[in-house]
PDB file of C-alpha atoms and ligand atoms in Angstrom:
ATOM      1  CA  MET A   1     -36.307  17.621  56.543  1.00  0.00           C
ATOM      2  CA  SER A   2     -36.214  13.857  57.264  1.00  0.00           C
ATOM      3  CA  THR A   3     -39.169  12.222  59.020  1.00  0.00           C
ATOM      4  CA  VAL A   4     -37.219  11.935  62.293  1.00  0.00           C
ATOM      5  CA  ALA A   5     -36.143  15.601  62.107  1.00  0.00           C
ATOM      6  CA  ALA A   6     -39.696  16.717  61.317  1.00  0.00           C
ATOM      7  CA  GLU A   7     -41.047  14.708  64.248  1.00  0.00           C
ATOM      8  CA  SER A   8     -38.273  16.122  66.445  1.00  0.00           C
ATOM      9  CA  ALA A   9     -39.284  19.667  65.586  1.00  0.00           C
ATOM     10  CA  ARG A  10     -42.846  18.963  66.769  1.00  0.00           C
ATOM     11  CA  GLU A  11     -41.894  17.209  70.009  1.00  0.00           C
ATOM     12  CA  HIS A  12     -41.919  18.938  73.348  1.00  0.00           C
ATOM     13  CA  ARG A  13     -38.782  19.350  75.427  1.00  0.00           C
ATOM     14  CA  VAL A  14     -36.118  16.749  74.709  1.00  0.00           C
ATOM     15  CA  THR A  15     -35.444  14.861  77.936  1.00  0.00           C
ATOM     16  CA  LEU A  16     -33.224  12.028  79.105  1.00  0.00           C
ATOM     17  CA  PRO A  17     -35.970   9.450  78.360  1.00  0.00           C
ATOM     18  CA  THR A  18     -36.246  10.909  74.827  1.00  0.00           C
ATOM     19  CA  LEU A  19     -32.559  10.242  74.217  1.00  0.00           C
ATOM     20  CA  GLN A  20     -32.740   6.780  75.767  1.00  0.00           C
ATOM     21  CA  ARG A  21     -35.710   5.954  73.521  1.00  0.00           C
ATOM     22  CA  ARG A  22     -33.785   7.175  70.473  1.00  0.00           C
ATOM     23  CA  LYS A  23     -30.952   4.781  71.279  1.00  0.00           C
ATOM     24  CA  ARG A  24     -33.368   1.891  71.715  1.00  0.00           C
ATOM     25  CA  LYS A  25     -35.100   2.609  68.414  1.00  0.00           C
ATOM     26  CA  GLY A  26     -31.864   3.331  66.528  1.00  0.00           C
ATOM     27  CA  GLU A  27     -32.928   6.932  65.788  1.00  0.00           C
ATOM     28  CA  LYS A  28     -29.968   9.299  65.639  1.00  0.00           C
ATOM     29  CA  ILE A  29     -29.490  12.143  68.136  1.00  0.00           C
ATOM     30  CA  THR A  30     -28.289  15.589  66.995  1.00  0.00           C
ATOM     31  CA  MET A  31     -26.233  17.945  69.131  1.00  0.00           C
ATOM     32  CA  LEU A  32     -24.643  21.291  68.238  1.00  0.00           C
ATOM     33  CA  THR A  33     -22.695  23.723  70.315  1.00  0.00           C
ATOM     34  CA  ALA A  34     -24.205  27.161  70.912  1.00  0.00           C
ATOM     35  CA  TYR A  35     -22.956  30.092  72.918  1.00  0.00           C
ATOM     36  CA  ASP A  36     -25.645  32.756  72.596  1.00  0.00           C
ATOM     37  CA  PHE A  37     -29.391  33.384  72.433  1.00  0.00           C
ATOM     38  CA  THR A  38     -29.644  33.959  68.658  1.00  0.00           C
ATOM     39  CA  PHE A  39     -27.999  30.742  67.509  1.00  0.00           C
ATOM     40  CA  ALA A  40     -29.644  28.751  70.294  1.00  0.00           C
ATOM     41  CA  GLN A  41     -33.005  29.868  68.949  1.00  0.00           C
ATOM     42  CA  ILE A  42     -32.068  29.055  65.331  1.00  0.00           C
ATOM     43  CA  PHE A  43     -30.809  25.552  66.173  1.00  0.00           C
ATOM     44  CA  ASP A  44     -33.700  24.896  68.561  1.00  0.00           C
ATOM     45  CA  THR A  45     -36.264  25.824  65.894  1.00  0.00           C
ATOM     46  CA  ALA A  46     -34.385  23.664  63.373  1.00  0.00           C
ATOM     47  CA  GLY A  47     -35.054  20.650  65.604  1.00  0.00           C
ATOM     48  CA  ILE A  48     -31.570  20.010  67.024  1.00  0.00           C
ATOM     49  CA  ASP A  49     -32.031  17.764  70.061  1.00  0.00           C
ATOM     50  CA  VAL A  50     -29.248  18.925  72.364  1.00  0.00           C
ATOM     51  CA  LEU A  51     -27.500  22.307  72.637  1.00  0.00           C
ATOM     52  CA  LEU A  52     -24.080  22.042  74.223  1.00  0.00           C
ATOM     53  CA  VAL A  53     -22.549  25.186  75.668  1.00  0.00           C
ATOM     54  CA  GLY A  54     -19.104  23.797  74.965  1.00  0.00           C
ATOM     55  CA  ASP A  55     -15.934  25.003  76.580  1.00  0.00           C
ATOM     56  CA  SER A  56     -14.877  25.251  72.918  1.00  0.00           C
ATOM     57  CA  LEU A  57     -16.126  28.786  73.536  1.00  0.00           C
ATOM     58  CA  GLY A  58     -12.510  29.369  74.576  1.00  0.00           C
ATOM     59  CA  ASN A  59     -11.439  28.690  70.984  1.00  0.00           C
ATOM     60  CA  VAL A  60     -14.285  29.986  68.830  1.00  0.00           C
ATOM     61  CA  ILE A  61     -15.625  32.878  70.938  1.00  0.00           C
ATOM     62  CA  GLN A  62     -12.593  33.992  72.924  1.00  0.00           C
ATOM     63  CA  GLY A  63      -9.834  33.242  70.388  1.00  0.00           C
ATOM     64  CA  GLU A  64      -7.756  31.186  72.839  1.00  0.00           C
ATOM     65  CA  ASN A  65      -5.537  28.314  71.641  1.00  0.00           C
ATOM     66  CA  THR A  66      -7.003  25.846  74.128  1.00  0.00           C
ATOM     67  CA  THR A  67     -10.144  25.445  76.221  1.00  0.00           C
ATOM     68  CA  LEU A  68      -8.152  25.682  79.460  1.00  0.00           C
ATOM     69  CA  PRO A  69      -8.546  29.425  80.224  1.00  0.00           C
ATOM     70  CA  VAL A  70     -12.382  29.339  80.143  1.00  0.00           C
ATOM     71  CA  THR A  71     -13.734  30.267  83.561  1.00  0.00           C
ATOM     72  CA  LEU A  72     -16.773  29.057  85.454  1.00  0.00           C
ATOM     73  CA  GLU A  73     -18.320  32.548  85.387  1.00  0.00           C
ATOM     74  CA  GLU A  74     -17.889  32.767  81.592  1.00  0.00           C
ATOM     75  CA  SER A  75     -19.490  29.346  81.104  1.00  0.00           C
ATOM     76  CA  LEU A  76     -22.374  30.251  83.408  1.00  0.00           C
ATOM     77  CA  TYR A  77     -22.955  33.455  81.417  1.00  0.00           C
ATOM     78  CA  HIS A  78     -23.017  31.727  78.004  1.00  0.00           C
ATOM     79  CA  THR A  79     -25.205  28.910  79.313  1.00  0.00           C
ATOM     80  CA  ARG A  80     -27.754  31.462  80.519  1.00  0.00           C
ATOM     81  CA  LEU A  81     -27.930  33.008  77.036  1.00  0.00           C
ATOM     82  CA  VAL A  82     -28.391  29.629  75.352  1.00  0.00           C
ATOM     83  CA  ALA A  83     -31.004  28.423  77.853  1.00  0.00           C
ATOM     84  CA  ARG A  84     -33.092  31.528  77.067  1.00  0.00           C
ATOM     85  CA  GLY A  85     -33.100  30.627  73.366  1.00  0.00           C
ATOM     86  CA  ALA A  86     -33.938  26.935  73.737  1.00  0.00           C
ATOM     87  CA  SER A  87     -37.569  26.008  74.179  1.00  0.00           C
ATOM     88  CA  ARG A  88     -37.300  22.395  72.979  1.00  0.00           C
ATOM     89  CA  ALA A  89     -33.653  21.307  73.039  1.00  0.00           C
ATOM     90  CA  LEU A  90     -31.961  19.834  76.094  1.00  0.00           C
ATOM     91  CA  VAL A  91     -29.348  22.365  77.265  1.00  0.00           C
ATOM     92  CA  VAL A  92     -26.062  20.858  78.443  1.00  0.00           C
ATOM     93  CA  ALA A  93     -23.396  23.022  80.083  1.00  0.00           C
ATOM     94  CA  ASP A  94     -19.787  21.967  79.645  1.00  0.00           C
ATOM     95  CA  MET A  95     -17.976  22.242  82.974  1.00  0.00           C
ATOM     96  CA  PRO A  96     -14.768  24.203  82.324  1.00  0.00           C
ATOM     97  CA  PHE A  97     -11.291  23.101  83.350  1.00  0.00           C
ATOM     98  CA  GLY A  98     -10.811  23.543  87.092  1.00  0.00           C
ATOM     99  CA  SER A  99     -14.493  23.528  87.956  1.00  0.00           C
ATOM    100  CA  TYR A 100     -14.793  19.794  88.705  1.00  0.00           C
ATOM    101  CA  GLN A 101     -11.284  18.340  89.141  1.00  0.00           C
ATOM    102  CA  VAL A 102     -10.487  19.635  92.650  1.00  0.00           C
ATOM    103  CA  SER A 103     -12.964  17.435  94.527  1.00  0.00           C
ATOM    104  CA  PRO A 104     -16.370  15.825  93.999  1.00  0.00           C
ATOM    105  CA  GLU A 105     -17.813  18.358  96.496  1.00  0.00           C
ATOM    106  CA  ASP A 106     -16.489  21.275  94.480  1.00  0.00           C
ATOM    107  CA  ALA A 107     -17.843  19.669  91.290  1.00  0.00           C
ATOM    108  CA  VAL A 108     -21.294  19.265  92.849  1.00  0.00           C
ATOM    109  CA  ARG A 109     -21.301  22.889  94.034  1.00  0.00           C
ATOM    110  CA  ASN A 110     -20.395  24.137  90.547  1.00  0.00           C
ATOM    111  CA  ALA A 111     -22.826  21.799  88.754  1.00  0.00           C
ATOM    112  CA  ILE A 112     -25.610  23.150  90.970  1.00  0.00           C
ATOM    113  CA  ARG A 113     -24.717  26.689  89.856  1.00  0.00           C
ATOM    114  CA  PHE A 114     -25.249  25.693  86.200  1.00  0.00           C
ATOM    115  CA  VAL A 115     -28.759  24.472  86.966  1.00  0.00           C
ATOM    116  CA  LYS A 116     -29.756  27.198  89.442  1.00  0.00           C
ATOM    117  CA  GLU A 117     -28.188  30.287  87.870  1.00  0.00           C
ATOM    118  CA  SER A 118     -28.022  29.431  84.152  1.00  0.00           C
ATOM    119  CA  GLY A 119     -30.975  27.159  83.477  1.00  0.00           C
ATOM    120  CA  ALA A 120     -28.919  24.181  82.250  1.00  0.00           C
ATOM    121  CA  HIS A 121     -30.705  20.823  82.211  1.00  0.00           C
ATOM    122  CA  ALA A 122     -27.481  18.833  82.494  1.00  0.00           C
ATOM    123  CA  VAL A 123     -23.720  19.217  82.706  1.00  0.00           C
ATOM    124  CA  LYS A 124     -20.902  17.580  80.746  1.00  0.00           C
ATOM    125  CA  LEU A 125     -17.444  16.785  82.016  1.00  0.00           C
ATOM    126  CA  GLU A 126     -14.374  15.107  80.550  1.00  0.00           C
ATOM    127  CA  GLY A 127     -12.743  11.907  81.808  1.00  0.00           C
ATOM    128  CA  GLY A 128     -13.583   8.270  82.478  1.00  0.00           C
ATOM    129  CA  THR A 129     -12.439   6.047  85.326  1.00  0.00           C
ATOM    130  CA  SER A 130     -10.817   8.978  87.146  1.00  0.00           C
ATOM    131  CA  MET A 131     -14.137  10.843  87.164  1.00  0.00           C
ATOM    132  CA  LEU A 132     -16.351   7.956  88.325  1.00  0.00           C
ATOM    133  CA  ASP A 133     -16.877   9.298  91.862  1.00  0.00           C
ATOM    134  CA  THR A 134     -17.389  12.855  90.664  1.00  0.00           C
ATOM    135  CA  ILE A 135     -20.027  11.881  88.105  1.00  0.00           C
ATOM    136  CA  ALA A 136     -21.792   9.666  90.653  1.00  0.00           C
ATOM    137  CA  ARG A 137     -21.896  12.486  93.227  1.00  0.00           C
ATOM    138  CA  ILE A 138     -23.368  14.987  90.771  1.00  0.00           C
ATOM    139  CA  VAL A 139     -25.954  12.455  89.560  1.00  0.00           C
ATOM    140  CA  THR A 140     -26.926  11.780  93.177  1.00  0.00           C
ATOM    141  CA  CYS A 141     -27.873  15.455  93.417  1.00  0.00           C
ATOM    142  CA  GLU A 142     -30.354  14.938  90.533  1.00  0.00           C
ATOM    143  CA  ILE A 143     -28.201  16.724  87.995  1.00  0.00           C
ATOM    144  CA  PRO A 144     -27.848  14.664  84.819  1.00  0.00           C
ATOM    145  CA  VAL A 145     -24.268  14.234  83.598  1.00  0.00           C
ATOM    146  CA  MET A 146     -22.983  13.684  80.065  1.00  0.00           C
ATOM    147  CA  GLY A 147     -19.535  12.083  79.950  1.00  0.00           C
ATOM    148  CA  HIS A 148     -16.764  12.748  77.410  1.00  0.00           C
ATOM    149  CA  VAL A 149     -14.014  10.209  76.622  1.00  0.00           C
ATOM    150  CA  GLY A 150     -11.370   9.594  73.971  1.00  0.00           C
ATOM    151  CA  LEU A 151      -9.818  12.878  72.834  1.00  0.00           C
ATOM    152  CA  THR A 152     -10.526  15.165  75.780  1.00  0.00           C
ATOM    153  CA  PRO A 153      -9.309  18.701  74.955  1.00  0.00           C
ATOM    154  CA  GLN A 154      -8.792  19.660  78.612  1.00  0.00           C
ATOM    155  CA  ALA A 155      -6.065  16.964  78.695  1.00  0.00           C
ATOM    156  CA  ILE A 156      -4.206  18.569  75.770  1.00  0.00           C
ATOM    157  CA  HIS A 157      -0.902  18.755  77.641  1.00  0.00           C
ATOM    158  CA  ARG A 158      -0.986  15.074  78.651  1.00  0.00           C
ATOM    159  CA  MET A 159      -2.010  13.979  75.131  1.00  0.00           C
ATOM    160  CA  GLY A 160       0.616  16.208  73.497  1.00  0.00           C
ATOM    161  CA  GLY A 161      -1.944  17.915  71.244  1.00  0.00           C
ATOM    162  CA  HIS A 162      -5.345  17.103  69.786  1.00  0.00           C
ATOM    163  CA  ARG A 163      -4.451  13.520  68.951  1.00  0.00           C
ATOM    164  CA  VAL A 164      -6.730  10.633  68.022  1.00  0.00           C
ATOM    165  CA  GLN A 165      -7.070   8.336  71.047  1.00  0.00           C
ATOM    166  CA  GLY A 166      -7.733   4.602  71.334  1.00  0.00           C
ATOM    167  CA  ARG A 167      -5.112   3.346  68.885  1.00  0.00           C
ATOM    168  CA  GLY A 168      -3.375   0.065  69.758  1.00  0.00           C
ATOM    169  CA  GLU A 169      -4.607  -2.524  72.204  1.00  0.00           C
ATOM    170  CA  ALA A 170      -3.908  -0.560  75.381  1.00  0.00           C
ATOM    171  CA  GLY A 171      -5.429   2.598  73.905  1.00  0.00           C
ATOM    172  CA  ARG A 172      -8.602   0.756  72.885  1.00  0.00           C
ATOM    173  CA  ALA A 173      -8.911  -0.869  76.302  1.00  0.00           C
ATOM    174  CA  LYS A 174      -8.516   2.500  78.035  1.00  0.00           C
ATOM    175  CA  VAL A 175     -11.248   4.185  75.981  1.00  0.00           C
ATOM    176  CA  LEU A 176     -13.602   1.243  76.500  1.00  0.00           C
ATOM    177  CA  ALA A 177     -12.890   1.193  80.273  1.00  0.00           C
ATOM    178  CA  ASP A 178     -13.437   4.959  80.473  1.00  0.00           C
ATOM    179  CA  ALA A 179     -16.774   4.748  78.636  1.00  0.00           C
ATOM    180  CA  ARG A 180     -17.934   1.861  80.852  1.00  0.00           C
ATOM    181  CA  ALA A 181     -16.930   3.826  83.973  1.00  0.00           C
ATOM    182  CA  VAL A 182     -18.940   6.842  82.812  1.00  0.00           C
ATOM    183  CA  GLU A 183     -21.983   4.624  82.306  1.00  0.00           C
ATOM    184  CA  ALA A 184     -21.487   2.844  85.647  1.00  0.00           C
ATOM    185  CA  ALA A 185     -21.281   6.229  87.395  1.00  0.00           C
ATOM    186  CA  GLY A 186     -24.773   7.063  86.152  1.00  0.00           C
ATOM    187  CA  ALA A 187     -24.151   9.374  83.175  1.00  0.00           C
ATOM    188  CA  PHE A 188     -27.066   9.602  80.730  1.00  0.00           C
ATOM    189  CA  ALA A 189     -24.913   9.862  77.581  1.00  0.00           C
ATOM    190  CA  VAL A 190     -21.276  10.089  76.587  1.00  0.00           C
ATOM    191  CA  VAL A 191     -19.391  12.047  73.942  1.00  0.00           C
ATOM    192  CA  LEU A 192     -16.873   9.923  72.007  1.00  0.00           C
ATOM    193  CA  GLU A 193     -14.292  12.259  70.507  1.00  0.00           C
ATOM    194  CA  GLY A 194     -11.373  11.577  68.168  1.00  0.00           C
ATOM    195  CA  MET A 195     -11.160   7.811  67.924  1.00  0.00           C
ATOM    196  CA  PRO A 196     -11.134   5.139  65.195  1.00  0.00           C
ATOM    197  CA  ILE A 197     -14.556   4.357  63.738  1.00  0.00           C
ATOM    198  CA  ASP A 198     -14.488   0.667  64.741  1.00  0.00           C
ATOM    199  CA  LEU A 199     -13.663   1.511  68.364  1.00  0.00           C
ATOM    200  CA  ALA A 200     -16.577   3.971  68.529  1.00  0.00           C
ATOM    201  CA  ARG A 201     -18.813   1.212  67.104  1.00  0.00           C
ATOM    202  CA  GLU A 202     -17.597  -1.230  69.791  1.00  0.00           C
ATOM    203  CA  VAL A 203     -18.160   1.305  72.587  1.00  0.00           C
ATOM    204  CA  THR A 204     -21.622   2.179  71.249  1.00  0.00           C
ATOM    205  CA  ALA A 205     -22.601  -1.498  71.173  1.00  0.00           C
ATOM    206  CA  ALA A 206     -21.201  -2.089  74.664  1.00  0.00           C
ATOM    207  CA  LEU A 207     -23.110   0.745  76.362  1.00  0.00           C
ATOM    208  CA  SER A 208     -26.795   1.087  77.101  1.00  0.00           C
ATOM    209  CA  ILE A 209     -26.538   4.906  77.241  1.00  0.00           C
ATOM    210  CA  PRO A 210     -26.358   6.906  73.979  1.00  0.00           C
ATOM    211  CA  THR A 211     -22.976   7.787  72.503  1.00  0.00           C
ATOM    212  CA  ILE A 212     -22.570  11.111  70.700  1.00  0.00           C
ATOM    213  CA  GLY A 213     -19.649  11.176  68.302  1.00  0.00           C
ATOM    214  CA  ILE A 214     -17.294  13.854  67.026  1.00  0.00           C
ATOM    215  CA  GLY A 215     -14.493  12.580  64.851  1.00  0.00           C
ATOM    216  CA  ALA A 216     -15.630   9.080  65.809  1.00  0.00           C
ATOM    217  CA  GLY A 217     -17.481   7.888  62.703  1.00  0.00           C
ATOM    218  CA  VAL A 218     -21.037   7.045  61.784  1.00  0.00           C
ATOM    219  CA  HIS A 219     -21.854   4.253  64.247  1.00  0.00           C
ATOM    220  CA  CYS A 220     -22.407   6.466  67.313  1.00  0.00           C
ATOM    221  CA  ASP A 221     -25.989   6.996  68.489  1.00  0.00           C
ATOM    222  CA  GLY A 222     -25.715  10.690  67.647  1.00  0.00           C
ATOM    223  CA  GLN A 223     -23.365  13.320  66.266  1.00  0.00           C
ATOM    224  CA  VAL A 224     -22.134  16.666  67.566  1.00  0.00           C
ATOM    225  CA  LEU A 225     -20.340  19.510  65.793  1.00  0.00           C
ATOM    226  CA  VAL A 226     -18.992  22.826  66.972  1.00  0.00           C
ATOM    227  CA  MET A 227     -21.329  25.396  65.389  1.00  0.00           C
ATOM    228  CA  HIS A 228     -18.496  27.453  63.887  1.00  0.00           C
ATOM    229  CA  ASP A 229     -17.292  24.328  62.027  1.00  0.00           C
ATOM    230  CA  LEU A 230     -20.840  23.459  60.887  1.00  0.00           C
ATOM    231  CA  LEU A 231     -21.379  26.953  59.521  1.00  0.00           C
ATOM    232  CA  GLY A 232     -17.983  27.538  57.928  1.00  0.00           C
ATOM    233  CA  LEU A 233     -16.981  30.208  60.439  1.00  0.00           C
ATOM    234  CA  SER A 234     -13.736  28.592  61.597  1.00  0.00           C
ATOM    235  CA  GLY A 235     -10.449  29.522  59.968  1.00  0.00           C
ATOM    236  CA  TRP A 236      -9.190  25.950  60.167  1.00  0.00           C
ATOM    237  CA  THR A 237     -11.267  22.789  60.450  1.00  0.00           C
ATOM    238  CA  PRO A 238     -10.131  19.270  61.281  1.00  0.00           C
ATOM    239  CA  SER A 239     -10.518  16.604  58.569  1.00  0.00           C
ATOM    240  CA  PHE A 240     -13.597  14.999  60.172  1.00  0.00           C
ATOM    241  CA  VAL A 241     -15.561  18.255  59.929  1.00  0.00           C
ATOM    242  CA  LYS A 242     -17.955  18.879  57.062  1.00  0.00           C
ATOM    243  CA  PRO A 243     -18.965  22.540  56.806  1.00  0.00           C
ATOM    244  CA  PHE A 244     -22.689  22.555  55.960  1.00  0.00           C
ATOM    245  CA  ALA A 245     -22.629  26.255  55.018  1.00  0.00           C
ATOM    246  CA  ASN A 246     -20.119  29.007  54.295  1.00  0.00           C
ATOM    247  CA  LEU A 247     -21.351  31.774  56.573  1.00  0.00           C
ATOM    248  CA  GLY A 248     -17.825  33.158  56.887  1.00  0.00           C
ATOM    249  CA  ALA A 249     -17.856  34.122  53.203  1.00  0.00           C
ATOM    250  CA  VAL A 250     -21.433  35.438  53.417  1.00  0.00           C
ATOM    251  CA  ALA A 251     -20.571  37.636  56.435  1.00  0.00           C
ATOM    252  CA  SER A 252     -17.414  38.913  54.802  1.00  0.00           C
ATOM    253  CA  GLN A 253     -19.299  39.792  51.606  1.00  0.00           C
ATOM    254  CA  ALA A 254     -22.001  41.624  53.585  1.00  0.00           C
ATOM    255  CA  ALA A 255     -19.364  43.652  55.466  1.00  0.00           C
ATOM    256  CA  ARG A 256     -17.607  44.589  52.194  1.00  0.00           C
ATOM    257  CA  ARG A 257     -20.873  45.641  50.528  1.00  0.00           C
ATOM    258  CA  PHE A 258     -21.782  47.727  53.595  1.00  0.00           C
ATOM    259  CA  ALA A 259     -18.386  49.462  53.517  1.00  0.00           C
ATOM    260  CA  GLU A 260     -18.715  50.124  49.763  1.00  0.00           C
ATOM    261  CA  GLU A 261     -22.217  51.553  50.027  1.00  0.00           C
ATOM    262  CA  VAL A 262     -21.299  53.772  52.984  1.00  0.00           C
ATOM    263  CA  SER A 263     -18.260  55.202  51.200  1.00  0.00           C
ATOM    264  CA  GLU A 264     -20.306  55.739  48.005  1.00  0.00           C
ATOM    265  CA  GLN A 265     -23.104  57.344  50.079  1.00  0.00           C
ATOM    266  CA  LYS A 266     -25.628  54.806  48.774  1.00  0.00           C
ATOM    267  CA  PHE A 267     -26.461  53.692  52.313  1.00  0.00           C
ATOM    268  CA  PRO A 268     -28.555  54.837  54.078  1.00  0.00           C
ATOM    269  CA  ASP A 269     -30.801  55.766  51.161  1.00  0.00           C
ATOM    270  CA  ALA A 270     -34.228  57.447  51.397  1.00  0.00           C
ATOM    271  CA  GLU A 271     -35.975  54.156  52.125  1.00  0.00           C
ATOM    272  CA  HIS A 272     -33.765  53.588  55.169  1.00  0.00           C
ATOM    273  CA  SER A 273     -33.948  57.123  56.627  1.00  0.00           C
ATOM    274  CA  TYR A 274     -36.500  58.784  58.934  1.00  0.00           C
ATOM    275  CA  ARG A 275     -38.406  61.841  57.697  1.00  0.00           C
TER     276      ARG A 275
HETATM  277  O1  KIV B   1     -16.538  21.985  73.975  1.00  0.00           O
HETATM  278  C1  KIV B   1     -17.067  21.403  73.031  1.00  0.00           C
HETATM  279  O2  KIV B   1     -17.505  22.012  72.041  1.00  0.00           O
HETATM  280  C2  KIV B   1     -17.167  19.957  73.111  1.00  0.00           C
HETATM  281  C3  KIV B   1     -17.639  19.232  71.898  1.00  0.00           C
HETATM  282  C4  KIV B   1     -16.573  19.189  70.889  1.00  0.00           C
HETATM  283  C5  KIV B   1     -18.151  17.879  72.224  1.00  0.00           C
HETATM  284  O3  KIV B   1     -16.857  19.384  74.102  1.00  0.00           O
END
């Protein structure tokens, strides 16, 4: 464990000032997605700073092709499980598609549900300039908001797939304007997803709030991965993902050994039976 990670593991609850301080001091922020109590507890104990209940749950938990079908009730449920497992990490609930786009009032009402019913400390939503009013309204209600710009999976149909954003002069200007809008609206941090490394560096230097990158290179103030990609549980992983373990193979091997031992009547043996 590095010194920063060891110190992180000893700290009390990670808060917005903690993350702001990290940016000031140039200490990296770690964020992982989690969707249930068990993994929330494992990542929390490991010293991960932020647990994001991502709407990626549509892909990795529900087996959908996009994040679009995830419902508010499903997100509230998974956030509640994660919040129970996190005693140190900041818990951020990803607002699902349809739960914040209708009107700022509707967004505020739904953000309040994440805090009141699920125990989230903050919410995340996708979009930049178009979401300025919405972010500002939620922040006014004392609910911290994390922004998300660049490749925004809820805009998959507009983008024509999961495509890197911010290429070319107009693309760069749009990402930069979106990130500045998120900061101006009062967000405490912003996810930079799927953009060239030098653009993410420029955005990170331009903002006073922390940037958390995914597929955005090393210069962001922190990094986030989807837990199934981190652990080698996804069938397919994008090129920017580094699997830090191969739990898929371990789980498969355990299931095969179980099946073998059951069919050979080696399990349960005397040691694993009641008398
Ligand atoms: O839903 C999610 O997991 C996310 C991360 C990829 C940032 O938004």
